Amino acid sequence: MSTYQTSKDRMAEKIAAFSKFGDLGNGGITRLSLSEPALAARAELKRRCEALGMTVTSDDIGNIYATWPGTEDLPRFVMGSHLDSVRSGGNYDGVYGVLSSLEAAETIITDGIKLRHPLTVMVWTNEEGARFEPAMMSSGIVMGKWTKEKMFAVVETGGTVTFGEALEASGWIGDGKNRLNPQDYCAYFEPHIEQGPVLEEEGLQIGVVEGVVGMVNYDIILEGVSSHAGTTPQHYRKDALRAASKTILDLWDKLGAIAPDLVFTTGEIHVKPNIHTVVPNYVKFSLDARHRDMAVLAQVVKVIEELPKDVYGCKLSYEEHWGRKTIEFDAQLLGFVEEATKALGYSYKKMYSGAGHDAQYVSEMLPAVMIFIPSKDGLSHTVVEYSSPEQCHEGANVLLNALIAADAAL
Ligand SMILES: [Zn+2]
């Protein structure tokens, strides 16, 4: 099978050019959604797409669609990701998906590759949720997870501007009819950095992403009694932090025994009264657990439900915070990505994403798939986030060849 190649130099130039928008001078960026640097990045993308002859529109949530026509009247292929970053983020999360999609489109356009389907490069507004919570806000609106009205009223973290006001001021509010929909689109591709260490550790070039792992999220609460740190003998204490510490370690033992690839995290903890001379009377900590097999997550829930209700004299309770089912991407699109990867001679593995992405919402509306490239040291959401020019090029090549295969078959 013959394969097509994107330009490695052009791909590298794109990454370098966009790294200027929100540049912190230390290798990283802060490009919060709809901030000045984010708007500059959008303007640059629009300029580049229009220079290639693509038609650029936006929908009523500011999602961008840059389209190149096909030779037949068929629904479009759409590919992309997000241009916003977290605070002190890197130059690959999200932006790589947009720029590799642009590079694939640029190759098709400049090499004169004829596709039957129109091709759309897409940018999702506010994927990170770093300025306006929640994450994946606009794909959530498009897929009906939450209402536009409610999201437009969300106030930025640490400020006063609402998402609706920022969007209005951005000039990117377009027509609601332009939204991604299952009539006008037939396949969604999202290239992304892995954001974890697996591909690099196993020496692989590409992750063919089968889906996004399911997760459960709990708050666990221990309630004891506050007392004086100097006058209360140890055996009289009902120390909620001691009870929480024991519970966290017990959870590590019990959850660690369920499945080797189950991941679980306590990342947030609140202690009251949080004073160094007072025995804590209240601790609330988070538990996030993720696995592709929902039966494994059911076992996690069982462990939580069966935690002792009294720990060192403190009362234990829990609240389910939120969760999601495992998302399975489209088997046919997965096949195109896997075949393209093989034809290019790249090493790969099929894997699930441990992180959430817009593609997981899209998959409820359209056939969707993701392509991963390795992340150096598995790091992401940090200024040292890095994937090499070679790796960026290889991911774009997989996308290009998967598009061409899909175009012939669909
Ligand atoms: Zn991302």
Short mmCIF file of C-alpha atoms and ligand atoms in Angstrom, two decimals:
data_model
loop_
_atom_site.label_atom_id
_atom_site.label_comp_id
_atom_site.label_asym_id
_atom_site.label_seq_id
_atom_site.Cartn_x
_atom_site.Cartn_y
_atom_site.Cartn_z
CA MET A 1 0.00 0.00 0.00
CA SER A 2 1.41 3.37 -0.99
CA THR A 3 1.35 6.08 1.61
CA TYR A 4 1.24 9.87 1.61
CA GLN A 5 3.52 12.17 3.59
CA THR A 6 2.87 15.51 5.25
CA SER A 7 5.75 17.99 5.53
CA LYS A 8 7.88 17.60 8.63
CA ASP A 9 9.31 21.12 8.25
CA ARG A 10 5.90 22.72 7.84
CA MET A 11 4.59 20.84 10.88
CA ALA A 12 7.54 22.05 12.98
CA GLU A 13 7.06 25.62 11.72
CA LYS A 14 3.41 25.54 12.77
CA ILE A 15 4.26 24.41 16.30
CA ALA A 16 6.95 27.10 16.57
CA ALA A 17 4.68 29.82 15.20
CA PHE A 18 1.83 29.09 17.61
CA SER A 19 4.19 28.80 20.60
CA LYS A 20 4.46 32.62 20.45
CA PHE A 21 0.83 33.09 21.50
CA GLY A 22 0.99 33.24 25.27
CA ASP A 23 4.75 32.60 25.39
CA LEU A 24 6.06 32.65 28.97
CA GLY A 25 9.70 32.75 27.89
CA ASN A 26 10.45 29.44 29.64
CA GLY A 27 9.32 27.05 26.93
CA GLY A 28 5.69 27.13 27.98
CA ILE A 29 2.56 29.21 27.44
CA THR A 30 -0.45 30.53 29.25
CA ARG A 31 -3.23 30.77 26.66
CA LEU A 32 -6.47 30.74 28.58
CA SER A 33 -9.66 30.43 26.56
CA LEU A 34 -10.69 33.65 24.76
CA SER A 35 -7.79 35.59 26.32
CA GLU A 36 -5.76 37.97 24.15
CA PRO A 37 -3.14 35.34 23.19
CA ALA A 38 -5.88 32.79 22.48
CA LEU A 39 -7.59 35.27 20.16
CA ALA A 40 -4.28 35.95 18.42
CA ALA A 41 -3.84 32.20 17.88
CA ARG A 42 -7.36 32.00 16.44
CA ALA A 43 -6.68 34.91 14.09
CA GLU A 44 -3.47 33.26 12.90
CA LEU A 45 -5.27 29.98 12.26
CA LYS A 46 -7.97 31.80 10.29
CA ARG A 47 -5.35 33.66 8.27
CA ARG A 48 -3.53 30.42 7.41
CA CYS A 49 -6.72 28.53 6.50
CA GLU A 50 -7.98 31.35 4.29
CA ALA A 51 -4.59 31.61 2.59
CA LEU A 52 -5.03 27.94 1.63
CA GLY A 53 -8.46 28.75 0.18
CA MET A 54 -10.48 27.22 3.01
CA THR A 55 -13.76 28.79 4.15
CA VAL A 56 -13.71 29.74 7.82
CA THR A 57 -16.91 29.96 9.87
CA SER A 58 -17.80 29.77 13.54
CA ASP A 59 -20.86 28.63 15.46
CA ASP A 60 -22.74 30.32 18.29
CA ILE A 61 -20.19 29.11 20.86
CA GLY A 62 -17.18 30.35 18.91
CA ASN A 63 -16.10 26.90 17.71
CA ILE A 64 -14.14 27.35 14.47
CA TYR A 65 -14.72 25.35 11.28
CA ALA A 66 -12.31 25.77 8.33
CA THR A 67 -13.55 23.80 5.35
CA TRP A 68 -12.08 22.62 2.06
CA PRO A 69 -14.62 21.30 -0.46
CA GLY A 70 -14.73 17.69 -1.64
CA THR A 71 -15.30 16.54 -5.20
CA GLU A 72 -18.71 15.10 -4.30
CA ASP A 73 -21.72 16.28 -2.34
CA LEU A 74 -21.02 14.23 0.78
CA PRO A 75 -20.97 14.86 4.52
CA ARG A 76 -17.71 16.27 5.83
CA PHE A 77 -14.81 14.77 7.67
CA VAL A 78 -13.88 16.93 10.65
CA MET A 79 -10.61 16.92 12.56
CA GLY A 80 -9.07 19.09 15.22
CA SER A 81 -8.84 19.82 18.92
CA HIS A 82 -8.36 22.99 21.01
CA LEU A 83 -6.06 26.04 21.03
CA ASP A 84 -6.47 27.03 24.68
CA SER A 85 -4.06 25.93 27.41
CA VAL A 86 -3.98 25.68 31.17
CA ARG A 87 -2.00 28.25 33.18
CA SER A 88 1.72 27.49 32.61
CA GLY A 89 0.91 24.87 30.02
CA GLY A 90 2.82 23.59 27.04
CA ASN A 91 2.94 23.89 23.26
CA TYR A 92 1.38 20.53 22.37
CA ASP A 93 -1.77 19.75 24.37
CA GLY A 94 -4.66 20.61 22.07
CA VAL A 95 -2.75 22.84 19.68
CA TYR A 96 -0.97 19.79 18.25
CA GLY A 97 -4.34 18.33 17.25
CA VAL A 98 -5.35 21.55 15.47
CA LEU A 99 -2.00 22.06 13.74
CA SER A 100 -1.55 18.43 12.64
CA SER A 101 -5.08 18.63 11.20
CA LEU A 102 -4.13 21.84 9.41
CA GLU A 103 -0.95 20.17 8.15
CA ALA A 104 -2.95 17.20 6.79
CA ALA A 105 -5.36 19.62 5.08
CA GLU A 106 -2.47 21.70 3.74
CA THR A 107 -0.89 18.58 2.24
CA ILE A 108 -4.16 17.57 0.59
CA ILE A 109 -4.64 21.07 -0.81
CA THR A 110 -1.09 21.84 -1.96
CA ASP A 111 -0.37 18.33 -3.28
CA GLY A 112 -3.68 18.35 -5.15
CA ILE A 113 -4.95 15.16 -3.48
CA LYS A 114 -8.60 14.82 -4.47
CA LEU A 115 -10.96 13.78 -1.69
CA ARG A 116 -14.62 13.04 -2.30
CA HIS A 117 -15.58 14.33 1.15
CA PRO A 118 -15.21 17.95 2.24
CA LEU A 119 -12.67 18.37 4.99
CA THR A 120 -13.07 20.60 8.05
CA VAL A 121 -10.35 21.66 10.50
CA MET A 122 -12.04 22.40 13.80
CA VAL A 123 -11.16 24.30 16.97
CA TRP A 124 -13.21 23.75 20.13
CA THR A 125 -13.68 26.78 22.38
CA ASN A 126 -12.59 26.35 26.00
CA GLU A 127 -11.53 22.72 26.24
CA GLU A 128 -9.36 23.16 29.31
CA GLY A 129 -11.83 24.88 31.59
CA ALA A 130 -8.86 26.70 33.15
CA ARG A 131 -10.53 30.10 32.84
CA PHE A 132 -14.20 29.07 32.62
CA GLU A 133 -15.23 25.81 34.26
CA PRO A 134 -16.02 23.08 33.28
CA ALA A 135 -13.53 21.51 30.89
CA MET A 136 -14.82 20.51 27.43
CA MET A 137 -17.41 23.24 27.81
CA SER A 138 -18.39 23.84 24.20
CA SER A 139 -18.35 20.22 23.05
CA GLY A 140 -20.56 19.64 26.09
CA ILE A 141 -22.96 22.35 24.88
CA VAL A 142 -23.04 20.99 21.34
CA MET A 143 -23.75 17.47 22.61
CA GLY A 144 -26.45 18.68 25.02
CA LYS A 145 -24.56 17.91 28.27
CA TRP A 146 -25.42 21.34 29.60
CA THR A 147 -27.19 24.42 28.28
CA LYS A 148 -25.59 27.33 26.49
CA GLU A 149 -27.44 29.78 28.77
CA LYS A 150 -25.98 28.21 31.89
CA MET A 151 -22.46 28.13 30.42
CA PHE A 152 -22.64 31.73 29.15
CA ALA A 153 -23.27 32.81 32.75
CA VAL A 154 -20.13 31.08 34.09
CA VAL A 155 -17.77 33.65 35.63
CA GLU A 156 -14.04 33.29 34.98
CA THR A 157 -11.93 31.81 37.79
CA GLY A 158 -10.46 34.65 39.83
CA GLY A 159 -12.20 37.40 37.83
CA THR A 160 -15.49 38.98 36.88
CA VAL A 161 -15.96 38.32 33.15
CA THR A 162 -18.53 35.70 32.12
CA PHE A 163 -17.93 33.19 29.35
CA GLY A 164 -20.76 34.84 27.38
CA GLU A 165 -19.16 38.29 27.71
CA ALA A 166 -15.73 37.01 26.69
CA LEU A 167 -17.23 35.26 23.68
CA GLU A 168 -19.20 38.36 22.66
CA ALA A 169 -16.07 40.51 22.90
CA SER A 170 -14.03 37.98 20.92
CA GLY A 171 -15.98 38.56 17.71
CA TRP A 172 -16.16 34.79 17.18
CA ILE A 173 -19.89 34.29 17.79
CA GLY A 174 -21.25 32.82 14.57
CA ASP A 175 -24.39 31.06 13.45
CA GLY A 176 -25.88 28.29 15.60
CA LYS A 177 -26.64 26.43 12.36
CA ASN A 178 -22.90 25.96 11.85
CA ARG A 179 -22.61 23.68 14.86
CA LEU A 180 -21.20 20.21 14.38
CA ASN A 181 -24.11 17.91 13.54
CA PRO A 182 -24.68 14.39 12.26
CA GLN A 183 -26.27 15.51 8.97
CA ASP A 184 -23.37 17.58 7.66
CA TYR A 185 -20.51 15.56 9.17
CA CYS A 186 -19.73 11.86 9.10
CA ALA A 187 -16.40 11.28 10.86
CA TYR A 188 -14.34 13.03 13.57
CA PHE A 189 -10.58 12.63 14.03
CA GLU A 190 -8.68 14.12 16.98
CA PRO A 191 -4.89 13.84 17.07
CA HIS A 192 -3.44 14.58 20.51
CA ILE A 193 -0.37 14.07 22.62
CA GLU A 194 -0.66 11.07 24.91
CA GLN A 195 -0.14 13.12 28.12
CA GLY A 196 1.14 9.96 29.78
CA PRO A 197 4.35 7.86 29.70
CA VAL A 198 3.20 4.63 28.03
CA LEU A 199 4.20 5.16 24.38
CA GLU A 200 7.61 6.58 25.26
CA GLU A 201 8.30 3.87 27.84
CA GLU A 202 7.39 1.12 25.38
CA GLY A 203 9.32 2.80 22.55
CA LEU A 204 6.24 3.16 20.33
CA GLN A 205 5.47 5.84 17.76
CA ILE A 206 1.66 5.95 17.70
CA GLY A 207 -1.25 5.26 20.01
CA VAL A 208 -4.37 4.08 18.21
CA VAL A 209 -6.96 5.23 20.71
CA GLU A 210 -9.83 2.83 21.26
CA GLY A 211 -11.73 4.99 23.70
CA VAL A 212 -11.66 7.03 26.89
CA VAL A 213 -11.64 5.23 30.21
CA GLY A 214 -14.60 5.45 32.53
CA MET A 215 -14.18 7.08 35.91
CA VAL A 216 -15.76 7.49 39.31
CA ASN A 217 -15.19 10.45 41.59
CA TYR A 218 -16.00 10.45 45.28
CA ASP A 219 -15.59 12.75 48.25
CA ILE A 220 -14.86 10.88 51.48
CA ILE A 221 -15.52 12.69 54.74
CA LEU A 222 -14.21 12.00 58.26
CA GLU A 223 -15.75 13.81 61.21
CA GLY A 224 -14.08 13.85 64.62
CA VAL A 225 -13.80 16.32 67.48
CA SER A 226 -11.66 19.46 67.65
CA SER A 227 -9.61 19.80 70.81
CA HIS A 228 -6.49 21.46 72.13
CA ALA A 229 -3.21 20.14 70.71
CA GLY A 230 -1.47 20.54 74.05
CA THR A 231 -4.04 19.46 76.63
CA THR A 232 -5.73 16.48 74.94
CA PRO A 233 -3.96 13.16 75.64
CA GLN A 234 -3.55 11.05 72.50
CA HIS A 235 -5.99 8.33 73.59
CA TYR A 236 -8.82 10.87 74.04
CA ARG A 237 -8.56 12.22 70.53
CA LYS A 238 -10.98 11.84 67.69
CA ASP A 239 -8.57 13.14 65.07
CA ALA A 240 -10.21 13.31 61.65
CA LEU A 241 -6.87 13.66 59.85
CA ARG A 242 -5.49 10.52 61.46
CA ALA A 243 -8.67 8.68 60.41
CA ALA A 244 -8.41 10.10 56.87
CA SER A 245 -4.74 9.05 56.65
CA LYS A 246 -5.61 5.49 57.62
CA THR A 247 -8.53 5.45 55.17
CA ILE A 248 -6.35 6.70 52.28
CA LEU A 249 -3.72 4.02 52.95
CA ASP A 250 -6.42 1.32 53.27
CA LEU A 251 -7.87 2.47 49.95
CA TRP A 252 -4.42 2.12 48.35
CA ASP A 253 -4.22 -1.47 49.58
CA LYS A 254 -7.75 -2.46 48.62
CA LEU A 255 -7.96 -0.64 45.27
CA GLY A 256 -4.43 -1.68 44.35
CA ALA A 257 -5.53 -5.32 44.62
CA ILE A 258 -8.48 -4.97 42.21
CA ALA A 259 -6.67 -4.68 38.86
CA PRO A 260 -3.07 -3.84 37.92
CA ASP A 261 -4.10 -1.13 35.45
CA LEU A 262 -6.67 0.57 37.68
CA VAL A 263 -5.52 4.14 38.42
CA PHE A 264 -6.74 6.03 41.47
CA THR A 265 -5.85 9.37 43.01
CA THR A 266 -6.47 11.46 46.06
CA GLY A 267 -5.60 14.90 44.75
CA GLU A 268 -7.65 17.20 46.94
CA ILE A 269 -7.92 17.36 50.69
CA HIS A 270 -9.61 19.83 53.02
CA VAL A 271 -8.82 19.91 56.73
CA LYS A 272 -10.76 21.87 59.36
CA PRO A 273 -10.08 23.93 61.27
CA ASN A 274 -6.59 23.72 59.67
CA ILE A 275 -4.84 25.35 62.61
CA HIS A 276 -1.58 23.94 63.90
CA THR A 277 -2.61 23.99 67.57
CA VAL A 278 -5.96 22.26 67.06
CA VAL A 279 -6.80 18.58 66.54
CA PRO A 280 -8.67 18.42 63.19
CA ASN A 281 -12.38 17.65 63.46
CA TYR A 282 -13.13 17.41 59.76
CA VAL A 283 -11.39 16.09 56.65
CA LYS A 284 -12.83 15.75 53.19
CA PHE A 285 -10.68 14.14 50.49
CA SER A 286 -11.28 13.24 46.85
CA LEU A 287 -10.95 9.85 45.26
CA ASP A 288 -10.72 9.63 41.46
CA ALA A 289 -10.55 6.13 39.95
CA ARG A 290 -10.35 5.26 36.26
CA HIS A 291 -10.50 2.04 34.26
CA ARG A 292 -11.87 0.99 30.87
CA ASP A 293 -13.82 -1.93 32.37
CA MET A 294 -16.92 -0.66 34.15
CA ALA A 295 -17.02 -3.90 36.19
CA VAL A 296 -13.67 -2.90 37.70
CA LEU A 297 -15.09 0.52 38.59
CA ALA A 298 -18.07 -1.22 40.18
CA GLN A 299 -15.58 -2.99 42.45
CA VAL A 300 -14.08 0.38 43.37
CA VAL A 301 -17.51 1.64 44.36
CA LYS A 302 -18.05 -1.51 46.46
CA VAL A 303 -14.78 -0.88 48.33
CA ILE A 304 -15.90 2.67 49.09
CA GLU A 305 -19.35 1.52 50.20
CA GLU A 306 -17.81 -1.08 52.51
CA LEU A 307 -15.37 1.28 54.23
CA PRO A 308 -15.83 1.12 58.02
CA LYS A 309 -18.18 3.84 59.20
CA ASP A 310 -16.10 4.44 62.33
CA VAL A 311 -12.36 5.07 62.01
CA TYR A 312 -10.50 5.85 65.26
CA GLY A 313 -13.74 7.22 66.71
CA CYS A 314 -14.43 9.42 63.68
CA LYS A 315 -17.55 9.09 61.54
CA LEU A 316 -16.92 8.21 57.90
CA SER A 317 -19.32 9.15 55.11
CA TYR A 318 -18.98 9.60 51.37
CA GLU A 319 -20.62 11.39 48.44
CA GLU A 320 -20.49 10.43 44.81
CA HIS A 321 -19.25 13.50 43.01
CA TRP A 322 -19.52 12.55 39.36
CA GLY A 323 -18.53 9.82 36.96
CA ARG A 324 -18.56 8.77 33.35
CA LYS A 325 -18.91 5.54 31.47
CA THR A 326 -16.10 4.25 29.29
CA ILE A 327 -16.36 5.70 25.78
CA GLU A 328 -15.67 3.37 22.86
CA PHE A 329 -14.52 5.03 19.66
CA ASP A 330 -15.79 3.95 16.23
CA ALA A 331 -14.44 0.56 15.14
CA GLN A 332 -14.35 1.44 11.44
CA LEU A 333 -12.44 4.71 11.95
CA LEU A 334 -10.13 2.88 14.35
CA GLY A 335 -9.46 0.43 11.53
CA PHE A 336 -8.48 3.25 9.14
CA VAL A 337 -6.10 4.70 11.73
CA GLU A 338 -4.56 1.32 12.51
CA GLU A 339 -4.15 0.42 8.81
CA ALA A 340 -2.57 3.82 8.08
CA THR A 341 -0.16 3.36 10.98
CA LYS A 342 0.84 -0.10 9.75
CA ALA A 343 1.21 1.06 6.13
CA LEU A 344 3.54 3.84 7.28
CA GLY A 345 5.61 1.22 9.11
CA TYR A 346 5.18 2.85 12.52
CA SER A 347 5.21 0.92 15.78
CA TYR A 348 2.01 1.38 17.76
CA LYS A 349 -0.36 0.05 20.32
CA LYS A 350 -4.08 0.20 20.80
CA MET A 351 -4.82 2.02 24.01
CA TYR A 352 -7.42 3.92 25.98
CA SER A 353 -7.11 7.57 26.94
CA GLY A 354 -6.94 8.19 30.67
CA ALA A 355 -7.71 11.88 30.14
CA GLY A 356 -10.94 13.39 28.88
CA HIS A 357 -11.10 14.93 25.40
CA ASP A 358 -13.73 16.65 23.22
CA ALA A 359 -13.75 13.46 21.11
CA GLN A 360 -15.54 11.61 23.92
CA TYR A 361 -18.55 13.89 23.64
CA VAL A 362 -18.40 13.96 19.84
CA SER A 363 -18.48 10.14 19.80
CA GLU A 364 -22.06 10.28 21.05
CA MET A 365 -23.05 12.12 17.85
CA LEU A 366 -20.59 11.05 15.15
CA PRO A 367 -18.17 8.20 14.54
CA ALA A 368 -14.99 9.46 16.26
CA VAL A 369 -11.44 8.34 16.86
CA MET A 370 -8.21 9.72 18.34
CA ILE A 371 -4.53 9.38 17.41
CA PHE A 372 -1.86 9.73 20.11
CA ILE A 373 1.80 10.66 19.75
CA PRO A 374 4.28 10.20 22.63
CA SER A 375 4.77 12.81 25.36
CA LYS A 376 8.33 13.26 26.63
CA ASP A 377 8.56 11.82 30.16
CA GLY A 378 4.78 11.47 30.04
CA LEU A 379 4.41 15.12 31.08
CA SER A 380 1.58 17.45 30.13
CA HIS A 381 -0.15 20.55 31.53
CA THR A 382 3.34 21.89 32.26
CA VAL A 383 5.82 24.12 30.43
CA VAL A 384 8.16 21.17 29.74
CA GLU A 385 5.51 19.31 27.73
CA TYR A 386 7.28 18.09 24.56
CA SER A 387 6.89 15.87 21.53
CA SER A 388 9.67 15.85 18.93
CA PRO A 389 9.28 17.24 15.39
CA GLU A 390 9.58 13.63 14.18
CA GLN A 391 6.75 12.49 16.45
CA CYS A 392 4.56 15.43 15.45
CA HIS A 393 5.21 14.60 11.79
CA GLU A 394 4.37 10.92 12.26
CA GLY A 395 1.03 11.69 13.90
CA ALA A 396 0.11 14.02 11.03
CA ASN A 397 1.05 11.29 8.54
CA VAL A 398 -1.23 8.80 10.27
CA LEU A 399 -4.08 11.32 10.17
CA LEU A 400 -3.50 12.09 6.46
CA ASN A 401 -3.44 8.43 5.43
CA ALA A 402 -6.42 7.55 7.63
CA LEU A 403 -8.40 10.37 5.99
CA ILE A 404 -7.52 9.12 2.52
CA ALA A 405 -8.51 5.54 3.44
CA ALA A 406 -11.76 6.73 5.02
CA ASP A 407 -12.51 8.85 1.95
CA ALA A 408 -12.26 5.81 -0.31
CA ALA A 409 -14.40 3.63 1.94
CA LEU A 410 -17.15 5.86 3.34
ZN ZN B 1 -6.10 18.59 25.22
#
